[in-house]
Amino acid sequence: MAPFRTIRRFGVLAAALGVGALLAPLGTAAAQDDAGPRPARDGVAWDPASLTQVYAPEPGFYSYAPSVVRDGDTEWIWSCHNDQSRVIEDHIYLTKRVDGVVTETRSVLHASPAPAWDSFHTCDPSVVAGRFHYGGTRYSYAMFYLGNDVDASAHNQVGVAFATDPAGPWVKYPEPIVTSDRVDQWGAGQPTAVSLAGDSGRVLLAYTRGDTSTRAYASVVDLTHVERLRVGPPVLLPTDGLTGADGAADYLNGFDLALDRTGRNVVVVREQHPYPIDNPWWIGPSVQVARLSLTDLLAGTGTWQPLGDIDHDLTGFTRNHNAGLVRTWRGRLADARGVEVVFTSSCSSLPTVDDPDWSQATCDSLYSYDLWSITGRFTRSR
């Protein structure tokens, strides 16, 4: 779920990365100011007191775009992460938490040797359980991910890797399963997947495509026998009902999806627009949780029901972006009565997109990316 401009060459931004201070823990203060659940008429009552830092990388490192599974007292969190201090070259890291304590964090998927399609960045993981037969082995887990082969925000494509254990190792399928031919356009990425048919290899895969416009698609993918994988025709996902941070109609990108416990509805957490004009202007200020019936999503019809926003007023952070839903291994919401969101925070400062004088910067924005969580309960309007 990396921002639409990710993966990117930072250009003039690189000059600012060494001048800022890391974000103060504003979220904690925000939570203490309001101890009770925030009433919501739109479907989720957020509990500010639940705001918790999930993972803070070491200085010089970033973590964002999490795929999160809760299994009992254990949380499995895969995220987009650099592997060398202050080097912007994305790996996929696994951060494992037990009883709320980080027990390990390490790279589990990285670029392939050139000239492979994913020879520069690997990012935007989405992990789901199923039954996947590949190369004579039956795998229990699939990881969909974004990869590219250039040091730029371009030529992104979607691939998949498999493992018998969620800790890895992960075995890549050698070719992308959602392709993009143009090397001068953003391409296809930000995948998110859920299991459709119990203990099988059929999954619903959704993703962002960016070329002449930004839009989202979903396909049914059958990975039961990977050598004979079938990717169904892409369905353009609707945007009716989605609202931006300004209250206006919005488009869909940078999202994670899950099925609710009934299996009849899809819940998404998605980046809101418009993007701010100050640093960092390539990520959204807030994310929105919304719901749509699975039938409508598969048909590319229907109207989303916004359920709640995660924004500065709720968290104290000026950027709340690149979020993931806490799910089960099959891609259903982990909490039957509500939703938990793991999102990325960031500081912000001058310069602005219209006046990029990096001498004004006090925010080392990329290296302030860390992971926080917040929970909410579903509500019903009277």
XYZ file of N, CA and C in Angstrom, residues 22-150:
387
model
N 13.196 13.885 14.444
C 12.135 12.886 14.415
C 10.904 13.405 15.135
N 9.762 12.828 14.774
C 8.483 13.246 15.308
C 8.387 12.957 16.797
N 7.933 13.927 17.571
C 7.636 13.698 18.981
C 6.392 12.830 19.095
N 6.229 12.096 20.189
C 5.097 11.158 20.315
C 3.787 11.880 20.575
N 3.301 12.612 19.570
C 2.068 13.372 19.725
C 0.867 12.477 19.939
N 0.916 11.260 19.334
C -0.235 10.378 19.434
C -0.557 10.016 20.867
N 0.454 9.796 21.693
C 0.220 9.443 23.075
C -0.507 10.560 23.798
N -0.078 11.786 23.550
C -0.731 12.918 24.184
C -2.177 13.035 23.739
N -2.413 12.804 22.452
C -3.776 12.883 21.932
C -4.672 11.863 22.612
N -4.119 10.666 22.818
C -4.909 9.631 23.456
C -5.248 10.009 24.893
N -4.298 10.620 25.609
C -4.535 10.972 26.989
C -5.540 12.102 27.131
N -5.673 12.935 26.099
C -6.609 14.039 26.169
C -8.053 13.578 26.093
N -8.290 12.390 25.568
C -9.656 11.905 25.382
C -9.682 10.428 25.747
N -10.050 10.115 26.960
C -9.901 8.753 27.459
C -10.979 7.813 26.958
N -12.098 8.319 26.478
C -13.202 7.461 26.097
C -13.329 7.300 24.605
N -14.089 6.280 24.163
C -14.309 6.093 22.726
C -14.965 7.313 22.101
N -14.513 7.657 20.916
C -15.087 8.793 20.199
C -16.382 8.367 19.524
N -17.494 9.037 19.797
C -18.747 8.642 19.146
C -18.660 8.845 17.647
N -19.288 7.967 16.912
C -19.227 8.055 15.455
C -20.582 7.709 14.870
N -21.063 8.550 14.010
C -22.331 8.265 13.349
C -22.126 7.446 12.089
N -20.854 7.281 11.672
C -20.575 6.672 10.381
C -20.144 5.219 10.467
N -20.274 4.595 11.630
C -20.061 3.160 11.648
C -18.949 2.651 12.519
N -17.950 3.474 12.904
C -16.888 3.041 13.801
C -16.727 4.086 14.896
N -16.735 3.633 16.149
C -16.422 4.509 17.281
C -14.981 4.227 17.682
N -14.087 5.126 17.314
C -12.663 4.942 17.611
C -12.408 5.128 19.098
N -11.472 4.382 19.617
C -11.058 4.512 21.016
C -9.673 5.155 21.052
N -9.578 6.465 21.288
C -8.266 7.118 21.293
C -7.297 6.521 22.304
N -7.822 5.968 23.411
C -6.947 5.377 24.419
C -6.233 4.125 23.918
N -6.726 3.548 22.806
C -6.084 2.348 22.249
C -4.890 2.674 21.363
N -4.656 3.962 21.095
C -3.557 4.352 20.208
C -2.227 3.886 20.797
N -1.506 3.054 20.033
C -0.299 2.409 20.535
C 0.753 2.354 19.442
N 1.992 2.621 19.799
C 3.083 2.427 18.845
C 3.361 0.932 18.722
N 3.373 0.455 17.493
C 3.564 -0.967 17.220
C 5.027 -1.288 16.951
N 5.678 -0.444 16.149
C 7.068 -0.714 15.777
C 7.740 0.583 15.387
N 8.893 0.855 15.988
C 9.693 2.037 15.672
C 11.047 1.589 15.152
N 11.324 1.785 13.871
C 12.628 1.402 13.344
C 13.755 2.201 13.994
N 14.960 1.684 13.887
C 16.140 2.415 14.349
C 16.328 3.675 13.500
N 17.035 4.685 14.032
C 17.303 5.896 13.231
C 17.942 5.538 11.888
N 17.479 6.217 10.833
C 17.977 5.949 9.491
C 17.206 4.878 8.743
N 16.155 4.343 9.392
C 15.343 3.306 8.770
C 13.875 3.741 8.767
N 13.096 3.180 7.844
C 11.670 3.465 7.753
C 10.899 2.154 7.679
N 9.633 2.220 8.056
C 8.729 1.077 7.953
C 7.338 1.599 7.636
N 6.696 1.033 6.614
C 5.349 1.470 6.241
C 4.667 0.382 5.434
N 3.389 0.599 5.106
C 2.579 -0.317 4.297
C 2.505 -1.712 4.910
N 1.986 -1.837 6.142
C 1.991 -3.135 6.804
C 0.895 -4.078 6.328
N 1.221 -5.370 6.311
C 0.255 -6.454 6.207
C 0.289 -7.169 7.544
N -0.856 -7.216 8.247
C -0.871 -7.619 9.655
C -1.812 -8.804 9.852
N -1.304 -9.845 10.508
C -2.113 -11.002 10.897
C -1.993 -11.190 12.402
N -3.150 -11.346 13.077
C -3.136 -11.681 14.494
C -3.513 -13.143 14.642
N -2.653 -13.884 15.348
C -2.858 -15.305 15.608
C -2.656 -15.517 17.106
N -3.749 -15.498 17.881
C -3.635 -15.583 19.327
C -2.919 -14.362 19.887
N -1.847 -14.596 20.646
C -1.073 -13.506 21.233
C 0.042 -13.010 20.317
N 0.115 -13.556 19.110
C 1.200 -13.221 18.191
C 0.677 -12.372 17.042
N 1.400 -11.316 16.731
C 1.128 -10.490 15.562
C 2.274 -10.657 14.574
N 1.912 -10.956 13.346
C 2.859 -11.062 12.249
C 2.677 -9.822 11.388
N 3.726 -9.025 11.259
C 3.638 -7.762 10.547
C 4.719 -7.727 9.468
N 4.277 -7.719 8.216
C 5.212 -7.547 7.110
C 5.091 -6.103 6.628
N 6.210 -5.455 6.371
C 6.156 -4.048 5.963
C 7.256 -3.743 4.963
N 7.113 -2.575 4.357
C 8.123 -2.054 3.435
C 9.185 -1.339 4.275
N 10.459 -1.704 4.097
C 11.505 -1.329 5.050
C 12.833 -1.263 4.298
N 13.660 -0.287 4.622
C 15.012 -0.309 4.059
C 15.895 -1.225 4.889
N 16.971 -1.729 4.267
C 17.841 -2.707 4.915
C 19.183 -2.115 5.330
N 19.527 -0.944 4.767
C 20.755 -0.247 5.138
C 20.390 1.178 5.552
N 21.053 1.676 6.575
C 20.719 2.983 7.113
C 20.800 4.058 6.041
N 19.696 4.786 5.897
C 19.563 5.933 5.006
C 19.801 5.567 3.540
N 19.574 4.315 3.186
C 19.602 3.858 1.794
C 18.178 3.517 1.397
N 17.669 4.197 0.363
C 16.284 3.988 -0.071
C 16.256 2.868 -1.104
N 16.198 1.667 -0.601
C 16.080 0.474 -1.437
C 15.234 -0.510 -0.641
N 14.004 -0.710 -1.084
C 13.003 -1.372 -0.261
C 13.174 -2.878 -0.204
N 13.097 -3.392 1.019
C 12.957 -4.816 1.315
C 11.579 -5.009 1.937
N 11.173 -6.256 2.045
C 10.021 -6.588 2.874
C 10.550 -7.221 4.152
N 10.189 -6.612 5.276
C 10.610 -7.068 6.600
C 9.459 -7.760 7.301
N 9.792 -8.738 8.131
C 8.862 -9.326 9.071
C 9.187 -8.800 10.458
N 8.195 -8.199 11.094
C 8.299 -7.827 12.501
C 7.296 -8.678 13.262
N 7.789 -9.450 14.208
C 6.935 -10.355 14.969
C 6.789 -9.809 16.393
N 5.536 -9.729 16.853
C 5.259 -9.266 18.221
C 4.509 -10.353 18.977
N 4.919 -10.587 20.194
C 4.258 -11.547 21.071
C 3.856 -10.811 22.338
N 2.557 -10.849 22.660
C 2.029 -10.109 23.813
C 2.427 -8.638 23.758
N 2.435 -8.053 22.547
C 2.718 -6.642 22.380
C 4.177 -6.268 22.394
N 5.075 -7.251 22.461
C 6.516 -6.985 22.511
C 7.159 -7.495 21.217
N 7.962 -6.654 20.574
C 8.661 -7.067 19.361
C 9.739 -8.090 19.720
N 9.641 -9.271 19.121
C 10.613 -10.324 19.398
C 11.632 -10.495 18.281
N 11.289 -10.039 17.084
C 12.253 -10.081 15.986
C 11.802 -9.148 14.881
N 12.757 -8.659 14.120
C 12.466 -7.904 12.901
C 13.620 -8.125 11.947
N 13.309 -8.510 10.712
C 14.369 -8.872 9.767
C 13.822 -8.865 8.347
N 14.732 -8.772 7.396
C 14.373 -8.843 5.990
C 14.014 -10.275 5.617
N 12.873 -10.443 4.933
C 12.462 -11.778 4.502
C 12.250 -11.866 2.995
N 12.204 -10.718 2.296
C 12.077 -10.726 0.839
C 12.765 -9.485 0.305
N 13.638 -9.691 -0.665
C 14.401 -8.566 -1.210
C 14.527 -8.719 -2.712
N 15.166 -7.756 -3.323
C 15.269 -7.725 -4.783
C 15.994 -8.954 -5.321
N 15.557 -9.378 -6.500
C 16.237 -10.454 -7.225
C 17.410 -9.884 -8.004
N 18.354 -10.733 -8.399
C 19.457 -10.236 -9.225
C 18.943 -9.695 -10.561
N 19.586 -8.637 -11.048
C 19.256 -8.104 -12.376
C 19.540 -9.178 -13.422
N 18.763 -9.239 -14.496
C 17.751 -8.260 -14.940
C 16.319 -8.637 -14.574
N 16.093 -9.247 -13.431
C 14.743 -9.668 -13.054
C 13.805 -8.470 -12.960
N 12.520 -8.743 -13.088
C 11.507 -7.678 -13.065
C 11.466 -6.972 -11.716
N 11.908 -7.655 -10.635
C 11.879 -7.078 -9.286
C 13.295 -6.901 -8.735
N 14.187 -6.385 -9.578
C 15.610 -6.332 -9.225
C 16.019 -5.077 -8.471
N 15.061 -4.148 -8.186
C 15.456 -2.978 -7.400
C 14.675 -2.894 -6.080
N 13.360 -2.726 -6.152
C 12.556 -2.604 -4.940
C 11.615 -3.799 -4.797
N 11.393 -4.233 -3.554
C 10.264 -5.099 -3.213
C 9.541 -4.440 -2.047
N 8.226 -4.304 -2.149
C 7.475 -3.484 -1.197
C 6.023 -3.956 -1.168
N 5.206 -3.304 -0.331
C 3.749 -3.481 -0.301
C 3.309 -4.938 -0.145
N 3.740 -5.634 0.918
C 3.353 -7.037 1.070
C 1.892 -7.209 1.433
N 1.334 -8.350 1.053
C 0.017 -8.789 1.528
C 0.073 -10.301 1.645
N -0.075 -10.812 2.863
C 0.113 -12.235 3.139
C -1.237 -12.870 3.456
N -1.484 -14.045 2.860
C -2.738 -14.764 3.061
C -2.438 -16.261 3.057
N -3.217 -17.006 3.846
C -3.044 -18.460 3.904
C -3.937 -19.142 2.877
N -3.520 -20.329 2.458
C -4.280 -21.127 1.514
C -3.537 -22.414 1.219
N -3.885 -23.030 0.111
C -3.216 -24.254 -0.318
C -2.694 -24.009 -1.727
N -1.376 -23.909 -1.836
C -0.736 -23.508 -3.088
C 0.320 -24.548 -3.469
N 0.116 -25.215 -4.581
C 1.056 -26.241 -5.047
C 1.992 -25.616 -6.087
N 3.287 -25.687 -5.795
C 4.259 -25.069 -6.700
C 5.577 -25.835 -6.634
N 6.075 -26.246 -7.806
C 7.372 -26.923 -7.882
C 7.438 -28.198 -7.075
N 6.306 -28.903 -6.963
C 6.284 -30.160 -6.227
C 6.094 -30.014 -4.736
N 5.909 -28.795 -4.253
C 5.720 -28.543 -2.822
C 4.357 -27.898 -2.589
N 3.717 -28.291 -1.500
C 2.477 -27.630 -1.119
C 2.799 -26.556 -0.090
N 2.521 -25.319 -0.476
C 2.788 -24.182 0.402
C 1.492 -23.741 1.080
N 1.630 -23.182 2.275
C 0.470 -22.765 3.061
C 0.253 -21.263 3.062
N 1.227 -20.492 2.555
C 1.146 -19.032 2.615
C 1.601 -18.431 1.289
N 0.890 -17.389 0.891
C 1.266 -16.620 -0.298
C 1.475 -15.170 0.119
N 2.514 -14.555 -0.415
C 2.785 -13.134 -0.208
C 2.751 -12.436 -1.559
N 1.780 -11.556 -1.738
C 1.743 -10.706 -2.914
C 2.554 -9.450 -2.608
N 3.248 -8.946 -3.608
C 4.122 -7.800 -3.355
C 4.327 -6.998 -4.625
N 4.737 -5.757 -4.443
C 5.137 -4.884 -5.536
C 6.634 -5.027 -5.765
N 7.027 -5.072 -7.029
C 8.447 -5.061 -7.370
C 8.679 -4.156 -8.557
N 9.908 -3.678 -8.683
C 10.279 -2.948 -9.895
C 11.753 -3.142 -10.181
N 12.198 -2.634 -11.321
C 13.583 -2.864 -11.756
C 14.322 -1.571 -12.045
N 13.796 -0.438 -11.553
C 14.445 0.853 -11.778
C 14.434 1.646 -10.474
